[in-house]
Tab-separated table of C-alpha atoms and ligand atoms in Angstrom:
chain	number	residue	atom	x	y	z
Z	1	UNK	CA	-31.515	2.248	3.171
Z	2	UNK	CA	-33.717	0.386	0.647
Z	3	UNK	CA	-37.399	1.170	0.957
Z	4	UNK	CA	-39.561	-1.853	1.688
Z	5	UNK	CA	-41.186	-3.341	-1.377
Z	6	UNK	CA	-44.691	-2.619	-0.105
Z	7	UNK	CA	-43.946	1.118	0.074
Z	8	UNK	CA	-42.591	1.062	-3.426
Z	9	UNK	CA	-45.673	-0.779	-4.679
Z	10	UNK	CA	-47.986	1.672	-2.931
Z	11	UNK	CA	-46.138	4.611	-4.479
Z	12	UNK	CA	-46.400	3.086	-7.930
Z	13	UNK	CA	-50.107	2.325	-7.564
Z	14	UNK	CA	-50.771	5.856	-6.307
Z	15	UNK	CA	-48.832	7.210	-9.247
Z	16	UNK	CA	-50.815	5.100	-11.694
Z	17	UNK	CA	-54.066	6.325	-10.162
Z	18	UNK	CA	-53.033	9.951	-10.488
Z	19	UNK	CA	-52.128	9.458	-14.107
Z	20	UNK	CA	-55.390	7.676	-14.880
Z	21	UNK	CA	-57.390	10.423	-13.200
Z	22	UNK	CA	-55.611	13.016	-15.302
Z	23	UNK	CA	-56.324	11.052	-18.467
Z	24	UNK	CA	-59.982	10.562	-17.592
Z	25	UNK	CA	-60.344	14.279	-16.959
Z	26	UNK	CA	-58.815	15.018	-20.317
Z	27	UNK	CA	-61.251	12.658	-21.981
Z	28	UNK	CA	-58.572	10.151	-23.032
Z	29	UNK	CA	-60.152	6.746	-23.523
Z	30	UNK	CA	-57.413	4.729	-25.191
Z	31	UNK	CA	-53.647	4.712	-25.650
Z	32	UNK	CA	-51.104	3.306	-27.982
Z	33	UNK	CA	-48.858	0.827	-26.272
Z	34	UNK	CA	-45.643	2.450	-25.026
Z	35	UNK	CA	-42.556	0.781	-23.665
Z	36	UNK	CA	-41.809	1.934	-20.105
Z	37	UNK	CA	-38.255	2.906	-19.286
Z	38	UNK	CA	-36.394	2.962	-15.995
Z	39	UNK	CA	-36.499	6.766	-16.139
Z	40	UNK	CA	-40.262	7.051	-16.476
Z	41	UNK	CA	-40.855	4.509	-13.721
Z	42	UNK	CA	-38.581	6.418	-11.347
Z	43	UNK	CA	-40.231	9.703	-12.299
Z	44	UNK	CA	-43.720	8.437	-11.575
Z	45	UNK	CA	-42.640	6.889	-8.285
Z	46	UNK	CA	-41.144	10.238	-7.290
Z	47	UNK	CA	-44.341	12.018	-8.272
Z	48	UNK	CA	-46.400	9.717	-6.093
Z	49	UNK	CA	-44.009	10.151	-3.171
Z	50	UNK	CA	-44.215	13.898	-3.333
Z	51	UNK	CA	-47.990	13.994	-3.809
Z	52	UNK	CA	-49.611	11.245	-1.771
Z	53	UNK	CA	-53.227	10.570	-2.607
Z	54	UNK	CA	-55.580	12.112	-0.133
Z	55	UNK	CA	-59.011	10.668	0.050
Z	56	UNK	CA	-60.456	12.258	3.159
Z	57	UNK	CA	-61.997	15.681	2.959
Z	58	UNK	CA	-59.771	17.990	4.860
Z	59	UNK	CA	-60.196	21.439	6.230
Z	60	UNK	CA	-58.281	23.783	3.956
Z	61	UNK	CA	-55.091	25.377	5.153
Z	62	UNK	CA	-55.297	29.037	5.856
Z	63	UNK	CA	-51.695	29.900	5.024
Z	64	UNK	CA	-50.959	30.037	1.296
Z	65	UNK	CA	-49.742	26.546	0.392
Z	66	UNK	CA	-48.063	25.760	-2.892
Z	67	UNK	CA	-50.660	25.142	-5.593
Z	68	UNK	CA	-50.396	21.389	-5.553
Z	69	UNK	CA	-51.395	19.482	-8.616
Z	70	UNK	CA	-50.620	22.301	-10.933
Z	71	UNK	CA	-47.971	22.209	-13.595
Z	72	UNK	CA	-44.698	23.326	-12.142
Z	73	UNK	CA	-41.593	24.762	-13.736
Z	74	UNK	CA	-39.077	27.371	-12.815
Z	75	UNK	CA	-40.009	30.597	-14.554
Z	76	UNK	CA	-38.704	33.827	-13.168
Z	77	UNK	CA	-41.139	34.755	-10.488
Z	78	UNK	CA	-41.006	37.301	-7.772
Z	79	UNK	CA	-42.472	35.559	-4.789
Z	80	UNK	CA	-45.075	37.736	-3.214
Z	81	UNK	CA	-43.920	39.897	-0.360
Z	82	UNK	CA	-46.232	39.605	2.506
Z	83	UNK	CA	-48.953	42.105	1.717
Z	84	UNK	CA	-50.641	43.668	4.662
Z	85	UNK	CA	-54.257	44.274	3.771
Z	86	UNK	CA	-56.625	46.308	5.822
Z	87	UNK	CA	-58.899	44.223	8.036
Z	88	UNK	CA	-61.586	44.317	5.383
Z	89	UNK	CA	-59.974	45.125	2.040
Z	90	UNK	CA	-62.099	46.514	-0.751
Z	91	UNK	CA	-61.765	45.281	-4.308
Z	92	UNK	CA	-60.425	48.706	-5.187
Z	93	UNK	CA	-57.621	48.361	-2.642
Z	94	UNK	CA	-56.794	44.924	-3.960
Z	95	UNK	CA	-56.740	46.179	-7.545
Z	96	UNK	CA	-54.520	49.103	-6.556
Z	97	UNK	CA	-52.117	46.824	-4.738
Z	98	UNK	CA	-51.924	44.585	-7.812
Z	99	UNK	CA	-51.007	47.638	-9.908
Z	100	UNK	CA	-49.397	47.003	-13.291
Z	101	UNK	CA	-48.137	43.710	-11.895
Z	102	UNK	CA	-44.815	42.265	-13.075
Z	103	UNK	CA	-44.471	39.738	-10.254
Z	104	UNK	CA	-44.342	36.770	-12.604
Z	105	UNK	CA	-43.462	35.985	-16.195
Z	106	UNK	CA	-47.084	36.156	-17.378
Z	107	UNK	CA	-46.777	39.946	-17.337
Z	108	UNK	CA	-44.553	39.828	-20.425
Z	109	UNK	CA	-47.145	38.246	-22.703
Z	110	UNK	CA	-50.330	39.872	-21.512
Z	111	UNK	CA	-52.247	42.710	-23.083
Z	112	UNK	CA	-54.445	43.455	-20.098
Z	113	UNK	CA	-54.715	42.372	-16.511
Z	114	UNK	CA	-58.002	40.546	-15.997
Z	115	UNK	CA	-58.818	41.313	-12.395
Z	116	UNK	CA	-62.444	40.350	-11.961
Z	117	UNK	CA	-65.956	41.325	-12.853
Z	118	UNK	CA	-69.304	41.652	-11.170
Z	119	UNK	CA	-70.962	42.575	-7.943
Z	120	UNK	CA	-68.415	43.485	-5.232
Z	121	UNK	CA	-70.933	42.212	-2.667
Z	122	UNK	CA	-71.962	39.079	-4.495
Z	123	UNK	CA	-73.281	36.083	-2.589
Z	124	UNK	CA	-71.978	33.799	-5.316
Z	125	UNK	CA	-68.387	33.959	-6.535
Z	126	UNK	CA	-66.936	31.993	-9.453
Z	127	UNK	CA	-63.219	31.287	-9.623
Z	128	UNK	CA	-61.778	30.097	-12.930
Z	129	UNK	CA	-58.302	29.302	-14.146
Z	130	UNK	CA	-56.893	32.187	-16.134
Z	131	UNK	CA	-57.760	34.617	-18.914
Z	132	UNK	CA	-57.868	33.389	-22.490
Z	133	UNK	CA	-57.359	35.392	-25.654
Z	134	UNK	CA	-60.637	37.293	-25.580
Z	135	UNK	CA	-60.356	38.000	-21.864
Z	136	UNK	CA	-56.813	39.304	-22.401
Z	137	UNK	CA	-58.085	41.548	-25.190
Z	138	UNK	CA	-61.001	42.947	-23.205
Z	139	UNK	CA	-59.659	42.863	-19.664
Z	140	UNK	CA	-62.694	40.917	-18.433
Z	141	UNK	CA	-62.976	37.332	-17.184
Z	142	UNK	CA	-65.020	34.726	-18.995
Z	143	UNK	CA	-65.976	36.644	-22.103
Z	144	UNK	CA	-64.677	34.139	-24.686
Z	145	UNK	CA	-66.384	30.909	-25.775
Z	146	UNK	CA	-66.189	29.303	-22.333
Z	147	UNK	CA	-67.327	32.581	-20.848
Z	148	UNK	CA	-70.381	32.672	-23.081
Z	149	UNK	CA	-71.344	29.256	-21.798
Z	150	UNK	CA	-70.745	30.297	-18.188
Z	151	UNK	CA	-72.777	33.463	-18.684
Z	152	UNK	CA	-75.598	31.437	-20.217
Z	153	UNK	CA	-75.557	28.995	-17.330
Z	154	UNK	CA	-75.748	31.862	-14.854
Z	155	UNK	CA	-78.328	33.939	-16.701
Z	156	UNK	CA	-80.533	31.353	-18.413
Z	157	UNK	CA	-79.910	28.455	-16.056
Z	158	UNK	CA	-79.832	30.186	-12.698
Z	159	UNK	CA	-81.992	33.085	-13.853
Z	160	UNK	CA	-79.511	35.459	-12.263
Z	161	UNK	CA	-77.952	38.447	-14.021
Z	162	UNK	CA	-74.218	37.916	-14.490
Z	163	UNK	CA	-73.709	41.307	-12.880
Z	164	UNK	CA	-75.136	39.896	-9.613
Z	165	UNK	CA	-72.277	37.419	-9.158
Z	166	UNK	CA	-68.533	38.003	-8.953
Z	167	UNK	CA	-66.184	36.251	-11.380
Z	168	UNK	CA	-62.403	36.058	-11.319
Z	169	UNK	CA	-59.514	33.685	-11.961
Z	170	UNK	CA	-56.628	32.208	-10.031
Z	171	UNK	CA	-54.196	34.115	-12.273
Z	172	UNK	CA	-54.940	37.546	-13.620
Z	173	UNK	CA	-52.825	37.410	-16.787
Z	174	UNK	CA	-53.182	35.165	-19.807
Z	175	UNK	CA	-50.775	32.231	-19.886
Z	176	UNK	CA	-49.101	31.803	-23.291
Z	177	UNK	CA	-51.210	29.667	-25.656
Z	178	UNK	CA	-53.756	29.270	-22.879
Z	179	UNK	CA	-51.580	26.741	-21.082
Z	180	UNK	CA	-52.364	25.836	-17.491
Z	181	UNK	CA	-50.769	28.396	-15.185
Z	182	UNK	CA	-47.599	27.214	-13.483
Z	183	UNK	CA	-47.390	26.673	-9.771
Z	184	UNK	CA	-45.105	29.669	-9.273
Z	185	UNK	CA	-47.414	31.933	-11.296
Z	186	UNK	CA	-50.383	30.837	-9.226
Z	187	UNK	CA	-48.455	31.343	-5.997
Z	188	UNK	CA	-47.516	34.824	-7.114
Z	189	UNK	CA	-51.150	35.749	-7.835
Z	190	UNK	CA	-52.700	33.981	-4.892
Z	191	UNK	CA	-52.591	36.824	-2.358
Z	192	UNK	CA	-54.778	38.818	-4.722
Z	193	UNK	CA	-57.314	36.037	-5.124
Z	194	UNK	CA	-57.426	35.587	-1.364
Z	195	UNK	CA	-57.902	39.307	-0.897
Z	196	UNK	CA	-60.665	39.357	-3.535
Z	197	UNK	CA	-62.443	36.629	-1.619
Z	198	UNK	CA	-61.966	38.560	1.631
Z	199	UNK	CA	-63.313	41.707	-0.035
Z	200	UNK	CA	-66.394	40.135	-1.609
Z	201	UNK	CA	-67.137	37.790	1.311
Z	202	UNK	CA	-69.312	35.541	-0.850
Z	203	UNK	CA	-71.678	33.079	0.767
Z	204	UNK	CA	-70.594	30.416	-1.719
Z	205	UNK	CA	-67.580	29.967	-3.975
Z	206	UNK	CA	-67.858	27.915	-7.165
Z	207	UNK	CA	-64.447	26.639	-8.261
Z	208	UNK	CA	-64.451	26.045	-12.005
Z	209	UNK	CA	-62.255	23.122	-13.021
Z	210	UNK	CA	-59.260	21.356	-11.627
Z	211	UNK	CA	-56.681	24.135	-11.188
Z	212	UNK	CA	-59.035	26.436	-9.253
Z	213	UNK	CA	-60.387	23.548	-7.186
Z	214	UNK	CA	-56.918	22.180	-6.446
Z	215	UNK	CA	-55.676	25.586	-5.404
Z	216	UNK	CA	-58.585	26.364	-3.122
Z	217	UNK	CA	-58.629	22.902	-1.577
Z	218	UNK	CA	-54.862	22.864	-1.081
Z	219	UNK	CA	-54.356	19.519	-2.783
Z	220	UNK	CA	-54.383	17.921	-6.173
Z	221	UNK	CA	-57.968	16.965	-6.965
Z	222	UNK	CA	-59.644	14.995	-9.720
Z	223	UNK	CA	-62.446	17.349	-10.611
Z	224	UNK	CA	-64.690	14.701	-12.109
Z	225	UNK	CA	-64.476	12.835	-8.815
Z	226	UNK	CA	-64.995	15.657	-6.336
Z	227	UNK	CA	-67.419	17.896	-8.217
Z	228	UNK	CA	-70.863	18.162	-6.742
Z	229	UNK	CA	-69.594	17.840	-3.173
Z	230	UNK	CA	-69.341	20.607	-0.621
Z	231	UNK	CA	-66.001	21.738	0.753
Z	232	UNK	CA	-64.902	24.891	2.533
Z	233	UNK	CA	-62.411	27.589	1.773
Z	234	UNK	CA	-61.575	29.691	4.802
Z	235	UNK	CA	-64.985	28.954	6.242
Z	236	UNK	CA	-66.850	29.685	2.996
Z	237	UNK	CA	-68.791	26.795	1.419
Z	238	UNK	CA	-67.084	25.804	-1.809
Z	239	UNK	CA	-68.590	23.828	-4.681
Z	240	UNK	CA	-66.125	22.476	-7.238
Z	241	UNK	CA	-67.570	21.893	-10.681
Z	242	UNK	CA	-66.493	21.214	-14.245
Z	243	UNK	CA	-64.903	24.079	-16.128
Z	244	UNK	CA	-67.086	25.457	-18.952
Z	245	UNK	CA	-64.199	24.916	-21.402
Z	246	UNK	CA	-64.259	21.236	-20.454
Z	247	UNK	CA	-68.014	21.138	-21.045
Z	248	UNK	CA	-67.460	22.635	-24.482
Z	249	UNK	CA	-64.929	19.913	-25.268
Z	250	UNK	CA	-67.049	17.141	-23.746
Z	251	UNK	CA	-70.525	18.389	-24.530
Z	252	UNK	CA	-72.394	15.399	-23.175
Z	253	UNK	CA	-75.819	15.429	-21.528
Z	254	UNK	CA	-74.192	13.944	-18.421
Z	255	UNK	CA	-71.600	16.708	-18.080
Z	256	UNK	CA	-74.200	19.386	-18.665
Z	257	UNK	CA	-76.462	17.804	-16.063
Z	258	UNK	CA	-73.600	17.644	-13.561
Z	259	UNK	CA	-72.752	21.330	-13.899
Z	260	UNK	CA	-76.388	22.269	-13.807
Z	261	UNK	CA	-76.886	20.332	-10.561
Z	262	UNK	CA	-73.745	21.861	-9.020
Z	263	UNK	CA	-74.737	25.407	-9.933
Z	264	UNK	CA	-78.279	24.954	-8.670
Z	265	UNK	CA	-76.930	23.633	-5.360
Z	266	UNK	CA	-74.502	26.569	-5.139
Z	267	UNK	CA	-77.222	29.127	-5.813
Z	268	UNK	CA	-79.593	27.539	-3.319
Z	269	UNK	CA	-76.928	27.515	-0.606
Z	270	UNK	CA	-76.031	31.134	-1.315
Z	271	UNK	CA	-79.652	32.038	-0.636
Z	272	UNK	CA	-79.976	30.168	2.643
Q	301	URA	N1	-61.812	32.582	-19.286
Q	301	URA	C1	-61.474	32.939	-18.035
Q	301	URA	O1	-61.544	34.104	-17.659
Q	301	URA	N2	-61.085	31.979	-17.205
Q	301	URA	C2	-60.988	30.718	-17.550
Q	301	URA	O2	-60.643	29.891	-16.709
Q	301	URA	C3	-61.327	30.369	-18.880
Q	301	URA	C4	-61.743	31.323	-19.724
């Protein structure tokens, strides 16, 4: 049966909004004129149908949902078996369970697994996207250029030693050419992130950038729109903020102020 015109229009408008949000986040301010084709129109309408815009703040789902809003493809991925953790896993147990992981295709290109770094009992936990080149070389999260900025923000800005907080990523292996991790790769790694969170039991989680925020909020988010607001992940207050790599690309006083405000709010809440 034909869908009513109004539904079709709504789907197209939602699709256009999603695209614009993505462009804004990438710092795109102008385009060359392109001629739309029937194929692209149908593709965008399909995208909007499968990912309706959600404006209300929702409680996050507790079961592992697919990582909506994250690039998807069909790499060879072993979907995680259900892992039975002890009631209160330790980071060591989680790391042991991860082992020399080959659950997804990222294993092939990595040098080292980048599990996490910092205080296993941290009040403040940072979750980024995935290791870059330097992280892959050293086996530590956020030690490249973006990591230097994050470390500076924590140490100089928040006047907190980096070793006091816990830092990890949504995927533990470097994606080729630093591309955004694919949905299946994120799904494969997610049980380990969840278990890290359960082990550390932080008072506050800071989600760095769109992929981490989208994953932890269970929906595709526009980071520039939602940053600075409080959400929850499994009962833990969650502050989404701009990724330090984005700040490096868009080094504006406004972006720096935004992250600074978000981090200050996160630190203050973790001390309540
Ligand atoms: N380094 C990381 O460990 N994670 C990121 O998301 C970016 C750089």
